[in-house]
Amino acid sequence: MAQSDTVDRILDAAEELFAERGFSETSLRMITSKAKVNLAAVNYHFGSKNALIHAVFARFLTPFSATLEKAFDELEESCGDQPPTLNQTLWALTESAVRMPQRNEKGISIFMRLLGLAYTQSQGHLRKFLEQEYGDPFSRFMRLLKAATPQLSAVDRYWRIQFMLGATAFTMSSSDALRDILQNKTGVETSVQEIAMRLVPFLAAGMQAEDTMLVPPRGSKVSVA
Amino acid sequence: MAQSDTVDRILDAAEELFAERGFSETSLRMITSKAKVNLAAVNYHFGSKNALIHAVFARFLTPFSATLEKAFDELEESCGDQPPTLNQTLWALTESAVRMPQRNEKGISIFMRLLGLAYTQSQGHLRKFLEQEYGDPFSRFMRLLKAATPQLSAVDRYWRIQFMLGATAFTMSSSDALRDILQNKTGVETSVQEIAMRLVPFLAAGMQAEDTMLVPPRGSKVSVA
DNA sequence: GTCTGTTTTAAACATACGTTTGAAGCCAAT
DNA sequence: ATTGGCTTCAAACGTATGTTTAAAACAGAC
C-alpha cells in the first residue's frame, strides 16, 4: 500500500467504539489498538480527540445531508404548490437515512446511536460543530414540519417536536441493546429499517393527537398552572 | 451541628453535577469541592464512586417507587375487575412523579435527566443496580400497559414502549434548557407539570396509532425485510 | 479530664488519560 | 546515491482521576 489507510482505520475503529461506549468512555488508546495503528497517529492526522469526533460525524453527515436536501427537493417539487404532509416529510427523512450507502451491516445503527449520544451527552464542542455544519437541512426539516401541522399552536408544535426528537434519539441511541433484549425475550430479529417503520407512525400519531386528551381523567390532582 | 450533614451535602452536589455533566464527566473532586467537604469523604461514606451513583438514585427512587405502587393499587381497585385504560395508567405514573416531595424547584427535571442518562450512558453497574432494586414496579407498569393495549402485538407494544420512554426521558432530561429556549422565543412560561400534560396525550396517541400507517406512502423505496 | 469510636483532613499513591517529542522509516523525485 | 517531505514509532510529558493512608479533630460517655 503506497499511502497507508491509517486515517480510515482510525475512523472505523473510533466510530464503532464511540457508538458502543460513548465519547469520554472511549480512550485514544482503545481506538488506536483496535485500529492497529500507533497512538500518536490520531493527533498527527486529526490534531486532537475532539477533532477526531468531528471527523467521525462529518464522514457520515456530509453525504447524508446532501441526500436529504435532494429528497426534500423532490418531495416539494412533487407536491406542487401545497406543502408536503407530515407523513411524507417524516418518510423522506427516514428513507434518506435508511438508504445511505453503508460501510458495513451495522452502518445505520451505529450512526443512529452516535446521533443520539451527540444529543444526549453534553459535549458542547460537538453540538456547536453539528449546528454550524449541518444546521441548514435541520432548519428546513423544521419548516416542513411547521407547514405540515398548521392546526397546532406554536407552543404545542414546539413541544411535540421535542417529543419526536426524544423518542427517535433515545431509541436509536440504545437500539443495539434494545434489539438484543427483544431477541432474547421473543426470539424476534429487528432491523433498523423495521424500527424506523414502527417509529414513524408512532410519531405521526403523536404529532396529530387531539388536544381534548389534554384533560386529565377524573380524580386527577394535576391542574394547569 | 452535632453530626455533620456531609452525606447529604455530597448527595446534593453529586445529583446536580451528574445531571449537568453525566457520570464519567463528573469527578469526585468537582463533587467534594461543590459540597465543600474533603475529597476522601466520598470513599469514607459511600465506598466508591459507583456506590455514590447508586445512592443518588436510591434517595429518589425508593420513595418514588413506594408512591407509585400505592397509585397503582388505588387505580386497580377503583377499576374493579376491568383493567385500567392506557390514559389512566399513564396519568397514574405522571402524577406520582409530579407530586413527589422535592428538595428544590429543580427536583423533577434533575431526576428525569438522571434517569435518561442511566438509560443512555452505558454504565453496566447502574443498569444492573436499578433492575435489581426497582425492577418490580417497572414490571408492574409494563403489565398494566399490556392490559391497556390488547390490540397491539407483543413486538409492536415493545417498541412503542421504548418510544414512550425515549420521548419522556429525553424531554424531561433537557426540559430546563428547552423551557428557556421556548421562553426566549415566545415569552411563554412552561412548568414541568404542563410539559407532562402535553406529553401524555402525545404518548397515548402514539401508542394507539393505527398499524395501517405502517405502510410507507406511494413511491417509497423502503420495504419490510 | 480521659478514654473511645467516629469523622475529617492533608498528603500521597497508582493508574490512566490526551498530547508532544525526536528519531527512525519510507517512498518518490532529483 | 542522495535529498526532502510525509508518515510511523517508542518513549516520555504533564495532568487528572479514583482510592488509600495515617494522623488530627471531634463528640459523647464515664
mmCIF file of C-alpha atoms in Angstrom, chain A residues 20-25 74 78 87-88 91 94-95 98-99 113 116-117 119-123 153-156 158-171 173-175 177-182 185-186 188 190-191 193-195 197-211 213-225, chain B residues 20-22 24-25 74 78 87-88 91 94-95 98-99 113 115-117 119-123 127 142 153-156 158-171 174-175 177-179 181-182 185-186 188 190-191 193-195 197-211 213-225:
data_model
loop_
_atom_site.group_PDB
_atom_site.id
_atom_site.type_symbol
_atom_site.label_atom_id
_atom_site.label_comp_id
_atom_site.label_asym_id
_atom_site.label_seq_id
_atom_site.Cartn_x
_atom_site.Cartn_y
_atom_site.Cartn_z
ATOM 1 C CA GLU A 20 -20.541 1.240 21.901
ATOM 2 C CA ARG A 21 -19.213 3.186 24.856
ATOM 3 C CA GLY A 22 -19.723 6.896 24.371
ATOM 4 C CA PHE A 23 -17.114 9.562 23.799
ATOM 5 C CA SER A 24 -15.426 10.161 27.123
ATOM 6 C CA GLU A 25 -15.540 6.469 27.960
ATOM 7 C CA GLU A 74 -38.000 16.093 -4.881
ATOM 8 C CA SER A 78 -43.797 16.550 -6.480
ATOM 9 C CA ASN A 87 -46.178 11.543 6.801
ATOM 10 C CA GLN A 88 -44.387 12.430 3.604
ATOM 11 C CA TRP A 91 -40.733 9.328 5.426
ATOM 12 C CA THR A 94 -36.370 8.120 7.210
ATOM 13 C CA GLU A 95 -35.704 6.861 3.708
ATOM 14 C CA VAL A 98 -32.029 4.101 5.618
ATOM 15 C CA ARG A 99 -30.846 4.275 2.030
ATOM 16 C CA ARG A 113 -26.584 5.692 18.180
ATOM 17 C CA GLY A 116 -28.395 10.004 19.938
ATOM 18 C CA LEU A 117 -25.265 10.288 22.023
ATOM 19 C CA TYR A 119 -27.780 14.966 21.611
ATOM 20 C CA THR A 120 -27.746 13.264 24.985
ATOM 21 C CA GLN A 121 -24.156 13.556 26.088
ATOM 22 C CA SER A 122 -23.379 17.159 26.950
ATOM 23 C CA GLN A 123 -20.416 17.570 24.621
ATOM 24 C CA SER A 153 -50.282 26.141 18.075
ATOM 25 C CA ALA A 154 -46.645 27.187 18.041
ATOM 26 C CA VAL A 155 -46.209 26.024 21.625
ATOM 27 C CA ASP A 156 -47.846 22.653 21.050
ATOM 28 C CA TYR A 158 -42.625 23.055 19.727
ATOM 29 C CA TRP A 159 -43.112 20.509 22.468
ATOM 30 C CA ARG A 160 -44.316 17.758 20.213
ATOM 31 C CA ILE A 161 -41.234 18.159 18.025
ATOM 32 C CA GLN A 162 -39.154 17.743 21.156
ATOM 33 C CA PHE A 163 -41.094 14.569 21.933
ATOM 34 C CA MET A 164 -40.395 13.232 18.453
ATOM 35 C CA LEU A 165 -36.719 14.032 18.690
ATOM 36 C CA GLY A 166 -36.632 12.369 22.075
ATOM 37 C CA ALA A 167 -38.301 9.164 21.016
ATOM 38 C CA THR A 168 -36.025 8.954 17.998
ATOM 39 C CA ALA A 169 -32.703 9.889 19.549
ATOM 40 C CA PHE A 170 -33.305 7.835 22.639
ATOM 41 C CA THR A 171 -34.456 4.710 20.851
ATOM 42 C CA SER A 173 -29.083 5.633 20.928
ATOM 43 C CA SER A 174 -29.775 2.372 22.670
ATOM 44 C CA SER A 175 -31.143 0.402 19.766
ATOM 45 C CA ALA A 177 -29.110 -3.084 23.465
ATOM 46 C CA LEU A 178 -32.865 -2.911 22.969
ATOM 47 C CA ARG A 179 -32.742 -5.204 19.960
ATOM 48 C CA ASP A 180 -30.751 -7.727 21.956
ATOM 49 C CA ILE A 181 -33.242 -7.643 24.816
ATOM 50 C CA LEU A 182 -36.119 -8.177 22.442
ATOM 51 C CA LYS A 185 -37.197 -12.354 25.108
ATOM 52 C CA THR A 186 -39.083 -13.233 21.976
ATOM 53 C CA VAL A 188 -37.604 -11.875 17.042
ATOM 54 C CA THR A 190 -35.386 -6.494 14.277
ATOM 55 C CA SER A 191 -33.538 -4.409 11.740
ATOM 56 C CA GLN A 193 -35.321 -0.343 8.982
ATOM 57 C CA GLU A 194 -38.085 -2.087 10.846
ATOM 58 C CA ILE A 195 -37.596 0.070 13.903
ATOM 59 C CA MET A 197 -41.049 1.785 10.142
ATOM 60 C CA ARG A 198 -42.562 1.359 13.564
ATOM 61 C CA LEU A 199 -41.319 4.711 14.777
ATOM 62 C CA VAL A 200 -42.730 6.890 12.016
ATOM 63 C CA PRO A 201 -46.409 6.053 12.563
ATOM 64 C CA PHE A 202 -45.927 6.431 16.299
ATOM 65 C CA LEU A 203 -44.503 9.905 15.793
ATOM 66 C CA ALA A 204 -47.095 10.926 13.229
ATOM 67 C CA ALA A 205 -49.930 9.851 15.505
ATOM 68 C CA GLY A 206 -48.403 11.682 18.454
ATOM 69 C CA MET A 207 -47.923 14.869 16.443
ATOM 70 C CA GLN A 208 -51.569 14.797 15.379
ATOM 71 C CA ALA A 209 -53.053 13.859 18.744
ATOM 72 C CA GLU A 210 -56.299 15.598 19.650
ATOM 73 C CA ASP A 211 -55.960 18.378 22.209
ATOM 74 C CA MET A 213 -56.948 14.355 25.521
ATOM 75 C CA LEU A 214 -55.075 17.037 27.380
ATOM 76 C CA VAL A 215 -57.714 16.976 30.129
ATOM 77 C CA PRO A 216 -56.642 14.595 32.914
ATOM 78 C CA PRO A 217 -59.077 11.833 33.815
ATOM 79 C CA ARG A 218 -61.497 12.354 36.699
ATOM 80 C CA GLY A 219 -59.981 12.274 40.145
ATOM 81 C CA SER A 220 -56.670 13.637 38.957
ATOM 82 C CA LYS A 221 -54.877 16.057 41.220
ATOM 83 C CA VAL A 222 -52.814 17.638 38.472
ATOM 84 C CA SER A 223 -54.013 21.071 37.383
ATOM 85 C CA VAL A 224 -52.833 23.539 34.792
ATOM 86 C CA ALA A 225 -50.850 26.312 36.443
ATOM 87 C CA GLU B 20 -25.500 18.511 34.352
ATOM 88 C CA ARG B 21 -22.486 16.683 33.018
ATOM 89 C CA GLY B 22 -23.015 12.918 33.139
ATOM 90 C CA SER B 24 -17.855 9.872 33.917
ATOM 91 C CA GLU B 25 -17.546 13.558 33.113
ATOM 92 C CA GLU B 74 -55.653 2.685 44.064
ATOM 93 C CA SER B 78 -61.073 1.814 41.506
ATOM 94 C CA ASN B 87 -54.654 7.083 29.787
ATOM 95 C CA GLN B 88 -55.318 6.200 33.391
ATOM 96 C CA TRP B 91 -51.600 9.573 34.368
ATOM 97 C CA THR B 94 -47.174 11.081 35.763
ATOM 98 C CA GLU B 95 -48.948 12.242 38.880
ATOM 99 C CA VAL B 98 -45.024 15.236 39.683
ATOM 100 C CA ARG B 99 -46.344 15.016 43.238
ATOM 101 C CA ARG B 113 -32.324 13.771 33.337
ATOM 102 C CA LEU B 115 -32.910 8.571 34.564
ATOM 103 C CA GLY B 116 -32.298 9.400 30.938
ATOM 104 C CA LEU B 117 -28.553 9.273 31.437
ATOM 105 C CA TYR B 119 -30.527 4.504 30.221
ATOM 106 C CA THR B 120 -28.348 6.170 27.644
ATOM 107 C CA GLN B 121 -24.895 6.051 29.169
ATOM 108 C CA SER B 122 -23.587 2.522 29.091
ATOM 109 C CA GLN B 123 -22.940 2.197 32.820
ATOM 110 C CA ARG B 127 -28.419 -0.690 34.942
ATOM 111 C CA MET B 142 -45.361 -2.921 31.858
ATOM 112 C CA SER B 153 -48.769 -7.308 19.022
ATOM 113 C CA ALA B 154 -46.051 -8.022 21.568
ATOM 114 C CA VAL B 155 -43.373 -6.669 19.256
ATOM 115 C CA ASP B 156 -45.304 -3.523 18.396
ATOM 116 C CA TYR B 158 -42.388 -3.447 22.972
ATOM 117 C CA TRP B 159 -41.095 -0.855 20.550
ATOM 118 C CA ARG B 160 -43.801 1.678 21.243
ATOM 119 C CA ILE B 161 -42.994 1.490 24.930
ATOM 120 C CA GLN B 162 -39.400 2.244 24.051
ATOM 121 C CA PHE B 163 -40.575 5.239 22.048
ATOM 122 C CA MET B 164 -42.587 6.465 25.018
ATOM 123 C CA LEU B 165 -39.652 6.058 27.365
ATOM 124 C CA GLY B 166 -37.483 7.917 24.892
ATOM 125 C CA ALA B 167 -39.761 10.867 24.409
ATOM 126 C CA THR B 168 -40.222 11.154 28.167
ATOM 127 C CA ALA B 169 -36.652 10.700 29.320
ATOM 128 C CA PHE B 170 -35.250 12.903 26.612
ATOM 129 C CA THR B 171 -37.704 15.748 27.053
ATOM 130 C CA SER B 174 -33.380 18.615 28.953
ATOM 131 C CA SER B 175 -36.580 20.302 30.000
ATOM 132 C CA ALA B 177 -32.905 24.107 28.582
ATOM 133 C CA LEU B 178 -35.968 23.576 26.378
ATOM 134 C CA ARG B 179 -38.140 25.691 28.654
ATOM 135 C CA ILE B 181 -35.469 28.375 24.697
ATOM 136 C CA LEU B 182 -39.233 28.470 24.422
ATOM 137 C CA LYS B 185 -38.688 32.709 21.627
ATOM 138 C CA THR B 186 -42.289 33.218 22.622
ATOM 139 C CA VAL B 188 -44.371 31.609 27.284
ATOM 140 C CA THR B 190 -43.891 26.315 30.978
ATOM 141 C CA SER B 191 -43.862 24.234 34.145
ATOM 142 C CA GLN B 193 -46.470 19.837 35.065
ATOM 143 C CA GLU B 194 -47.534 21.476 31.830
ATOM 144 C CA ILE B 195 -44.938 19.592 29.867
ATOM 145 C CA MET B 197 -49.795 17.367 30.357
ATOM 146 C CA ARG B 198 -48.681 17.824 26.780
ATOM 147 C CA LEU B 199 -46.594 14.690 26.806
ATOM 148 C CA VAL B 200 -49.224 12.226 27.975
ATOM 149 C CA PRO B 201 -51.655 12.754 25.070
ATOM 150 C CA PHE B 202 -48.761 12.585 22.631
ATOM 151 C CA LEU B 203 -47.699 9.250 24.074
ATOM 152 C CA ALA B 204 -51.210 7.866 24.262
ATOM 153 C CA ALA B 205 -51.864 8.765 20.639
ATOM 154 C CA GLY B 206 -48.598 7.207 19.557
ATOM 155 C CA MET B 207 -49.293 4.020 21.471
ATOM 156 C CA GLN B 208 -52.684 3.709 19.812
ATOM 157 C CA ALA B 209 -51.598 4.605 16.299
ATOM 158 C CA GLU B 210 -53.204 2.564 13.548
ATOM 159 C CA ASP B 211 -50.996 -0.114 12.050
ATOM 160 C CA MET B 213 -49.931 3.908 8.812
ATOM 161 C CA LEU B 214 -47.049 1.472 8.819
ATOM 162 C CA VAL B 215 -47.253 1.268 5.037
ATOM 163 C CA PRO B 216 -44.935 3.847 3.501
ATOM 164 C CA PRO B 217 -46.541 6.378 1.162
ATOM 165 C CA ARG B 218 -46.520 5.702 -2.585
ATOM 166 C CA GLY B 219 -43.169 5.948 -4.269
ATOM 167 C CA SER B 220 -41.304 4.852 -1.176
ATOM 168 C CA LYS B 221 -38.361 2.514 -1.667
ATOM 169 C CA VAL B 222 -38.384 1.141 1.876
ATOM 170 C CA SER B 223 -39.633 -2.402 2.227
ATOM 171 C CA VAL B 224 -40.106 -4.720 5.161
ATOM 172 C CA ALA B 225 -37.314 -7.257 5.355
#
